[in-house]
Amino acid sequence: MAPEASAYIGPGAGFAFLSSFFVLFTSLLITAFFLLTWPIRALLRWSKRSKAYARASIDRVVIVGLDGFDPELCERFMGEGQLSHLAKLRAEGSFLKLQTTFPPISPVAWSSFSTGVNPGRHNIYDFLSRDPRTYRPMLSSADISQTSRHISLGRYSIPLGKPRYRLLRKSQPFWKVLGEHGIFSSVLRVPITFPPEKFHGVLLSGMCVPDLRGTQGSFTLYTSQLAAAGDHTGGTRIPVTVAGTKVKSFVPGPMNPVSRRGEELRLPLTLTLDKEADAADLEVSDSTLRLRRGEYSDWVPLCFKAGLGVKIHGIGRFYLKQLSPHVELYLSPINIDPEKPALPISHPLVYSIYLAKLLGRYATLGLAEDTWALNEQVIDEEAFLAQCELIHAERERMFFQALEKTRRGLCVCVFDGPDRVQHMFFRDFDGRRRATEPPGSRKYQHVIGDMYKQMDEMVGRVMAEMNDHTVLFVLSDHGFKSFRRGVSLNTWLYRNGYLALKEGAEGREWLQDVDWKRTRAYAIGLNGLYINLKGREGEGTVDPGREFEALKRELIQKLTGLMDDESGEVAVREVFDAATIYAGPYRDNSPELIIGYNDGYRASWESVIGKVTTKVFEENRKSWSGDHCIDPKLVPGVLFCNRPIHVENPSIVDIAPTVLTLFGVGVPPYMEGTSLILQDRKPV
């Protein structure tokens, strides 16, 4: 069975988990060490910090990341008088379009934001990569593997070492450089920070943190409508039977890390229906709570017992969809419990625990808003928006707490809500209704505008905390466009003789049916096209050198300007040769070509996961109707600042050197950006 797809069609990562016992035991040891060595460390810190800000022109830099905020929509809404705080920020400082990355995908762009370099130097090109030896997909951001040494004890297999956690993003984030000069940073939910790196500051990891099952987000739907049961993209539907007023089922958890059989861990679940009250009582994992129809529960702790004292802790939110004519209960993806983390999700390890104790439990999943549950109509638009609001409120509490505590140094937080809302409601916003909707049905046309106003109000509260010694940036990694039509790149390659299938095969996901001995090119991920190169791929067919270069030129020529015959529109604006847009030690890990799709187009859902289908072009009928994985020239991000910026075309790689320069820290030679603000004397 193929791995489950995530909200961005990423495969389940197959992560191994530590037990919470070992995590907490380690935390206690670390705490004891820090207490014993505190006087010495305090003296060293005082000595270093007394000099840290001597060359700084400011005391603090605050960065508010609004994933997906679009400059054209900002200009439109400011022109309509709806974004008063951002308009004030523009008038008093700056507002410009911010050049994004090739391709304009969140993990790629935020990695360039963090490191100040192009993907050829930080090694992130997409959500997905592939193992060139086996052609199997891999999560591009992190590698977590179990120890190979075990002791067998009956039905248990006890690991003799801990799992290995490895961040695949290369280069150093600018907050680590700041820390080396004694400047403290609070970094919240910036993408591609899992597993967390050590530095002088605190960090809570963001995008690409897995759920407790090792995927990028897998929901569960319990339903008594048996015809609807089965697996779906992004989650599972579990059939249930109503016996009187009782429903008995289970919560699917992670694989048992100490079992020789490797079975799935499960928790018993009992639902007692109260139809008169339009509610139900839920019993699960030592918790009993009342669920009211159409409302989310608080985070419910879920403890999976693996044996030998090993416990794996998660949290989930339940949503009672309906009691009749069928019972339907939604369970969010099971997040890692921040109070008892099964994986390191923060630096220091105790920081996630501290935040949970201070502010309450919160979402830890990298892609926390469950877009696939809405895509699959497991939840409706109202339930999705309510979920987004809950997650955003959690993020705001964390951010303003960090802002209060970080009076000197760097405070940065990324808010994902703008990206998720635009993905799911762009069709309603631009007036292009679904084929199944009646004419004039645009119930949610105001959702995107309302979200922009909400972000503006939050920025206003941040501005109220600023002074002359603080520089504020409000920025995004990319903008947004409509996603009306999907392009199956693998189908185009198949039809044009560049990709071959095994005889009688159907072209299943993850390139399973590809005949590699007769294939010259293939696609996986959102924008990349790979050449089946000899000496690199496991069954390469294309010789390096002249044949390789000729094939690239041929593909660029044929794909540039590719027409959608059904709509009469150009689907591919430009095809970029990786050799001309990337530079650095990791350039060879990139796809050979980056496809710059036109406004309205994107890689089709099937093409992203390596399928060959019957059509090159097809209508996108999912709720996910806005996107940005296209020609980067069409989707720049935004850059607001409370200081003047005189650079005409700022880029996302310029943020890191700008912050370093403001603090008087030398910009490392590997960084490619330039400072956008001239260093001046700190106001007296």
Tab-separated table of N, CA and C in Angstrom, residues 130 487-491 493 499 510-511 514 516 519 521-531 591 593 595 597 603 606-612:
chain	number	residue	atom	x	y	z
A	130	ARG	N	13.418	12.551	-3.854
A	130	ARG	CA	13.357	11.117	-4.175
A	130	ARG	C	14.733	10.518	-3.958
A	487	VAL	N	-2.082	20.060	-14.413
A	487	VAL	CA	-1.254	19.559	-15.513
A	487	VAL	C	-0.574	18.279	-15.042
A	488	SER	N	-0.834	17.174	-15.728
A	488	SER	CA	-0.174	15.910	-15.398
A	488	SER	C	1.110	15.801	-16.210
A	489	LEU	N	2.195	16.214	-15.590
A	489	LEU	CA	3.472	16.245	-16.298
A	489	LEU	C	3.925	14.844	-16.685
A	490	ASN	N	3.704	13.869	-15.810
A	490	ASN	CA	4.102	12.499	-16.139
A	490	ASN	C	3.296	11.945	-17.308
A	491	THR	N	2.028	12.331	-17.394
A	491	THR	CA	1.221	11.897	-18.542
A	491	THR	C	1.754	12.513	-19.827
A	493	LEU	N	4.870	13.412	-20.378
A	493	LEU	CA	6.125	12.711	-20.664
A	493	LEU	C	5.854	11.335	-21.271
A	499	LEU	N	8.773	8.899	-20.978
A	499	LEU	CA	8.539	8.009	-19.845
A	499	LEU	C	7.795	6.778	-20.352
A	510	TRP	N	3.537	7.088	-6.987
A	510	TRP	CA	4.938	6.939	-6.600
A	510	TRP	C	5.756	6.188	-7.662
A	511	LEU	N	5.367	6.347	-8.949
A	511	LEU	CA	6.149	5.841	-10.090
A	511	LEU	C	6.318	4.319	-10.055
A	514	VAL	N	6.589	2.434	-13.573
A	514	VAL	CA	7.483	2.966	-14.610
A	514	VAL	C	8.521	1.914	-15.013
A	516	TRP	N	11.902	1.733	-16.037
A	516	TRP	CA	13.037	2.645	-15.981
A	516	TRP	C	14.043	2.414	-17.099
A	519	THR	N	12.897	4.748	-19.800
A	519	THR	CA	12.455	6.086	-19.374
A	519	THR	C	13.626	7.057	-19.359
A	521	ALA	N	12.911	10.646	-18.619
A	521	ALA	CA	12.579	11.761	-17.727
A	521	ALA	C	11.324	11.423	-16.940
A	522	TYR	N	11.208	11.999	-15.742
A	522	TYR	CA	10.051	11.743	-14.883
A	522	TYR	C	9.857	12.917	-13.940
A	523	ALA	N	8.672	13.002	-13.340
A	523	ALA	CA	8.354	14.112	-12.440
A	523	ALA	C	7.827	13.573	-11.123
A	524	ILE	N	8.207	14.249	-10.047
A	524	ILE	CA	7.637	13.983	-8.734
A	524	ILE	C	7.732	15.277	-7.943
A	525	GLY	N	6.737	15.564	-7.123
A	525	GLY	CA	6.697	16.841	-6.427
A	525	GLY	C	5.904	17.860	-7.223
A	526	LEU	N	5.981	19.120	-6.796
A	526	LEU	CA	5.087	20.150	-7.314
A	526	LEU	C	5.613	20.881	-8.545
A	527	ASN	N	6.912	21.004	-8.711
A	527	ASN	CA	7.428	21.792	-9.834
A	527	ASN	C	8.611	21.164	-10.549
A	528	GLY	N	9.129	20.042	-10.061
A	528	GLY	CA	10.387	19.538	-10.578
A	528	GLY	C	10.253	18.431	-11.612
A	529	LEU	N	11.175	18.427	-12.565
A	529	LEU	CA	11.284	17.365	-13.560
A	529	LEU	C	12.721	16.841	-13.515
A	530	TYR	N	12.866	15.521	-13.377
A	530	TYR	CA	14.169	14.878	-13.270
A	530	TYR	C	14.494	14.134	-14.561
A	531	ILE	N	15.779	14.059	-14.884
A	531	ILE	CA	16.257	13.244	-15.998
A	531	ILE	C	16.831	11.953	-15.431
A	591	PRO	N	15.989	19.015	-8.971
A	591	PRO	CA	15.490	18.551	-10.277
A	591	PRO	C	16.267	19.252	-11.390
A	593	LEU	N	14.893	20.447	-14.174
A	593	LEU	CA	14.075	21.538	-14.692
A	593	LEU	C	13.022	21.923	-13.654
A	595	ILE	N	9.377	23.783	-13.464
A	595	ILE	CA	8.266	24.164	-14.344
A	595	ILE	C	7.578	25.399	-13.783
A	597	TYR	N	4.494	27.213	-14.030
A	597	TYR	CA	3.111	27.167	-14.521
A	597	TYR	C	2.508	28.569	-14.587
A	603	ALA	N	0.704	21.727	-11.086
A	603	ALA	CA	0.807	20.273	-11.246
A	603	ALA	C	-0.472	19.630	-10.724
A	606	GLU	N	-2.495	14.104	-9.186
A	606	GLU	CA	-1.923	12.797	-9.498
A	606	GLU	C	-0.462	12.903	-9.918
A	607	SER	N	-0.126	13.964	-10.649
A	607	SER	CA	1.248	14.113	-11.109
A	607	SER	C	2.205	14.321	-9.939
A	608	VAL	N	1.743	15.039	-8.910
A	608	VAL	CA	2.590	15.318	-7.749
A	608	VAL	C	3.069	14.029	-7.094
A	609	ILE	N	2.206	13.023	-7.080
A	609	ILE	CA	2.564	11.754	-6.434
A	609	ILE	C	3.025	10.707	-7.446
A	610	GLY	N	3.447	11.163	-8.617
A	610	GLY	CA	4.102	10.268	-9.563
A	610	GLY	C	3.185	9.333	-10.309
A	611	LYS	N	1.939	9.740	-10.577
A	611	LYS	CA	1.011	8.891	-11.333
A	611	LYS	C	0.999	9.289	-12.806
A	612	VAL	N	0.654	8.333	-13.634
A	612	VAL	CA	0.375	8.579	-15.045
A	612	VAL	C	-1.113	8.348	-15.242
